[in-house]
Every structure is written in C-alpha cells, then in structure tokens.
Amino acid sequence: MKAEHYVDGAFVSAGTVFPVIDPVTGAGSGSAPEATREVVDAAVRAGRAALKGAWGSAADGERAAALRAVADGIDARFDEFVDAEVRDTGKPRELAATVDVPRAAGNFRAYADLLYGRGERAFTTAVPGWSGGSGQALNYTVRRPLGVVAVISPWNLPLLLLTWKVAPALAAGNAVVAKPSEETPSTATLLASVINDAGLPAGAFNLVHGHGAGAAGEFLTGHPGVDAIAFTGESATGAAIMRNAADHVTPLSFELGGKNPALVFADADLEAAVEGTARSSFTHSGQICLCTERVYVERPVFDEFVSRLGDRARALKDYGPMISAAHRDKVLSYYRLAREEGATVVAGGGAPVFGDARDGGFHVEPTVLTGLPPTARTVREEIFGPVCHVAPFDTEDEALRLANDSPYGLAATVWTRDLSRAHRVAPRVETGIVWVNCWNLRDLRTPFGGVKASGIGREGGEYSLDFFSEPVNVCIQI
Ligand code: NAD
Ligand code: 6OD
C-alpha cells in the first residue's frame, strides 16, 4: 500500500518516500512519504484552523455522532484494515481480526458514549467577613479542549494504539495531528480515509508519516503550536520527547516500556497459570507492552511449571515475526547475552528455519530461560520479544521484592486460588495494572498506564478525557 499524509482534509504525498517491509518475508510491501517540517507545520496549522471553525464549535452530540460514523466506517472496511495490519506487522490474522480492528472501532464507540457520562462538581461557597461583597458564590467547573494535540504511536498494535488516543482526543474537542510508526503506516492511512468519508471538518484530524528522531516525530513534538502530546513507545523515546517538549512546557501523557512480572503461587491452578503465562509471554511474539518477561514461581511448583512452560513454547509453530531485521537482531542479541550471563535455555533461544518464504523474514523462537540472578541485564532490560525468565521464590514477601526490583512498572499478573492472598499481593505490586488469574482482560473504562519508567499519567475512559481537556473553574458571586 502507498501510505499518504492527510492534512487539512486532503491526502498529500509530499516528501521523499521510504519502503515498508513485510516482516514475515522481508520483502517490500509498500511505501510511505517522509513528512518534512513544512508538512508537519501545515498539519498543526490546519488543526488550529479547525478549532476556530466548525470542529471548534461542534456540540458534544455532533462530535459523538462523528465518532460513531468513524466506528461504522472501520466496520465497513473491516477486511481492508485486517489485511493492512497483517501486512505491516506480520501478526497472525486472527489477532488482527479479533483484537486490533474491532478494538479500533470500539475505541471510537466507547468515547462517543463516554461523552455523555461526563459531569463536573459545583460548590456553593460562603466566606464570612469577606470585604469584597456578599462573600457567597457558586463555583462550577467547565472543561475545554487543550487545542492541537500530537499523537505518536508505535508499531506493535498500530491501529489499536492510535485510535486509543485519537478517539478521546477528538471526543474532548481537540484537533489531532497523528504520527504512526514508520514501520506500520497503512492502517493509519485507511483511518484517515474513513475519517474523511465520515465528514469530520477539515483539519480536525491530520496524519503525517515519517521517522522519529531528527524527523517528523521530533518536528511534531517540538512544535510550538502543539498543546499536548500523547505518546506510546519506548521509555528512552519518551525521555527524548520530554526534552524536546520542555521548551514549550507541553503537557504529556506517556505509555512506555515494561518488564512485566508474573507471580505464580503454589496454590494456583497450575494449568491455568502455565497457559496464561504462555499467552502473556508469547502473544504477538512478545511484542505487546503488557507481555510477561519475568516469571516468579513458588518453589514447590517451580520445576513442574518450568517444564510445562517449556513444552508450550516448543509446541508453538505458527508464530509471527519481529517487526524488523533490526528488532530481530536486538532480540537475538539478548538470547546470546542470556547465555553469556549464565542462563539455562529451557526452550528456544535462536532463530527458526522454516524452509519456506518465512526464512527471509524476522522470526525468533519462543524462549524460556532460567538460572539468572536479579541483577542480570536479561532480567532487567525490556527485550520486547517472545521470551521470559523464570525464577523461584519461597515467600510472599520475596515474590513481591523480586517483582518490584525493576526500573519498570507497567503490568503484573498474579496466579493464586487464595482470595486473601490476591487482595494482599495485588496492591503491593508496583505496577499500574495488576491482573489476577488472567492477562490482558481489558475494560476500556479502566485506568491504563504505568509507574516508574513505564509512563506518566493514565489513559482509558474518563482518564483519557481528563488528560485531553482542562478544567476551568468559574466563581460567581451571588
Ligand atoms: P519507539 O519509541 O521506537 O517509537 C514509537 C513512536 O515514536 C514511533 O512513531 C516513532 O517514529 C516515534 N519516535 C521515535 N523517536 C522519536 C523522537 N525522538 N521524537 C518523536 N517521536 C519519536 O517504540 P516502538 O519501537 O515503536 O514500540 C515498542 C516500544 O513501545 C516498547 O518499548 C513497548 O514497551 C512500548 N509500548 C508501550 C505501550 C504502553 O501502553 N505502555 C504500548 C505499546 C508499546
Ligand atoms: O489495550 C489497550 O488499551 C492498550 N493500551 C494496550 C497496550 C498494549 C501495548 O502494547
């Protein structure tokens, strides 16, 4: 597919063109234009103009109707979206068809609904002896959009994570300039086409393609006309964006990397814990920020757990690739590092040979490691591949200490049949999200985000609408 920018209600192909690669085979599958500073500037100006025009004065009901039209438009072109997402990411078709694309439409519907659930508090005030009048007042709060917001998204769930931010930003009345990952520009371009057909006013949504550092991403996040930045990606990129945005004190919402722990207690349903951990470590070949990379298992069931998880990993045959050759090389370098650090490789640990066109692609084997100390780089650094390290523990406190010994704090899973233990442990895990006896069971109204190097702020439901708007207090003396 030939991706295009979408600026001020028109598709534009300005800029040099870079290739898009199908990671399953390594062959070229399309192209995208690299946005220059001028293209980014035009997109931000278009956003500003839209806020002064029809989009800025659209009532809640009109914006909700627009969001529903976008959701319907995604549904109407469902197969096209699935095809494009599979081609760009190499993820299994079933995943795109059951998660990514339905969730994208769901994001627009959820925020259309949530618009009507919003309300603010009011206070009647009395200040005895106030010399400026009656000293009695009614205070109430209204919310207004932030303005032009930049949305920067990664390649792992391209459409899901883009719409996860675009939908609430538009719902709150902002104009958006979105930049998807350079690896996966296709579904964003289809989304622009759907938004165009849905009849949103020109400039309400703009799309620019291109790379990050020294390119479109940096031009956008350092732009003085951008009023807020919502970013999902690596923690190091978040830090670079923060530095770039510092001069304009631009508000930020950050969803960053993770090194997510699973805590498996001896009282857990072991089969469910093994199955759940296999899902949480190997879904989308580990390329989901919520994937488990550290597993802590209570000693009495450690050997059995490791043996069964190893079997699961070896049984996986039809898995997707890493997004790029560079990412494949990074993951394989961690497989080598793990060995150098003294790991036992229980399963995987290399790159597969399929004997077909996939050998030109970027696959790595699902991998289970044991035997490393908590200080090993393999146990501390985000790998973002289909790999986990499993270590034993003896007490609840030790499990928590190991789980919390991390620079990251995005998501955790706890496997236990003891309800009291679940309630005791879950709030003490230093992550923004804790799943008990499940993984990645999502309700779009719940707060989503991480602590420590995993992010700043929360998105989801009201939390997104709060970020994408600001409260203004009005005090009327009565
Ligand atoms: P990345 O940080 O390399 O890129 C993300 C986006 O930022 C891309 O659009 C890229 O072009 C842009 N970018 C890169 N450098 C930039 C810069 N200097 N200025 C502005 N924009 C820049 O991340 P990725 O490799 O695409 O995605 C994988 C990472 O994302 C992993 O670390 C993963 O954990 C994280 N992630 C986190 C969440 C979450 O919700 N916490 C969700 C998905 C992915
Ligand atoms: O499900 C979501 O809402 C969400 N933000 C998922 C993030 C996954 C990260 O890769």
mmCIF file of N, CA and C and ligand atoms in Angstrom, residues 103 156-157 160-161 164 288-290 442 448, ligand 2:
data_model
loop_
_atom_site.group_PDB
_atom_site.id
_atom_site.type_symbol
_atom_site.label_atom_id
_atom_site.label_comp_id
_atom_site.label_asym_id
_atom_site.label_seq_id
_atom_site.Cartn_x
_atom_site.Cartn_y
_atom_site.Cartn_z
ATOM 1 N N ARG A 103 -11.207 -3.508 18.202
ATOM 2 C CA ARG A 103 -10.920 -2.562 19.284
ATOM 3 C C ARG A 103 -10.832 -1.135 18.759
ATOM 4 N N ASN A 156 3.531 -1.884 17.344
ATOM 5 C CA ASN A 156 3.117 -3.235 17.758
ATOM 6 C C ASN A 156 1.618 -3.469 17.637
ATOM 7 N N LEU A 157 0.822 -2.450 18.011
ATOM 8 C CA LEU A 157 -0.631 -2.521 17.811
ATOM 9 C C LEU A 157 -1.002 -1.210 17.112
ATOM 10 N N LEU A 160 -4.851 -0.021 16.940
ATOM 11 C CA LEU A 160 -5.462 -0.027 18.280
ATOM 12 C C LEU A 160 -4.902 1.127 19.115
ATOM 13 N N LEU A 161 -3.572 1.266 19.106
ATOM 14 C CA LEU A 161 -2.977 2.266 19.983
ATOM 15 C C LEU A 161 -3.119 3.680 19.432
ATOM 16 N N TRP A 164 -6.830 4.536 20.246
ATOM 17 C CA TRP A 164 -6.923 4.614 21.710
ATOM 18 C C TRP A 164 -6.681 6.049 22.190
ATOM 19 N N ILE A 288 3.950 -6.986 22.820
ATOM 20 C CA ILE A 288 2.886 -6.188 23.429
ATOM 21 C C ILE A 288 3.466 -5.662 24.723
ATOM 22 N N CYS A 289 3.248 -4.392 24.982
ATOM 23 C CA CYS A 289 3.901 -3.790 26.154
ATOM 24 C C CYS A 289 3.525 -4.499 27.433
ATOM 25 N N LEU A 290 2.391 -5.230 27.428
ATOM 26 C CA LEU A 290 1.883 -5.895 28.624
ATOM 27 C C LEU A 290 2.444 -7.303 28.780
ATOM 28 N N ARG A 442 -9.424 -6.663 29.175
ATOM 29 C CA ARG A 442 -9.475 -5.193 29.181
ATOM 30 C C ARG A 442 -10.914 -4.675 29.233
ATOM 31 N N PHE A 448 -5.382 2.950 32.506
ATOM 32 C CA PHE A 448 -4.326 2.170 31.853
ATOM 33 C C PHE A 448 -3.055 3.004 31.857
HETATM 34 O O1 6OD B 2 -5.488 -2.401 25.398
HETATM 35 C C1 6OD B 2 -5.153 -1.221 25.482
HETATM 36 O O2 6OD B 2 -5.940 -0.307 25.661
HETATM 37 C C2 6OD B 2 -3.755 -0.867 25.387
HETATM 38 N N1 6OD B 2 -3.445 0.422 25.556
HETATM 39 C C3 6OD B 2 -2.847 -1.817 25.124
HETATM 40 C C4 6OD B 2 -1.479 -1.578 25.049
HETATM 41 C C5 6OD B 2 -0.662 -2.558 24.647
HETATM 42 C C6 6OD B 2 0.725 -2.346 24.493
HETATM 43 O O3 6OD B 2 1.431 -2.864 23.662
#
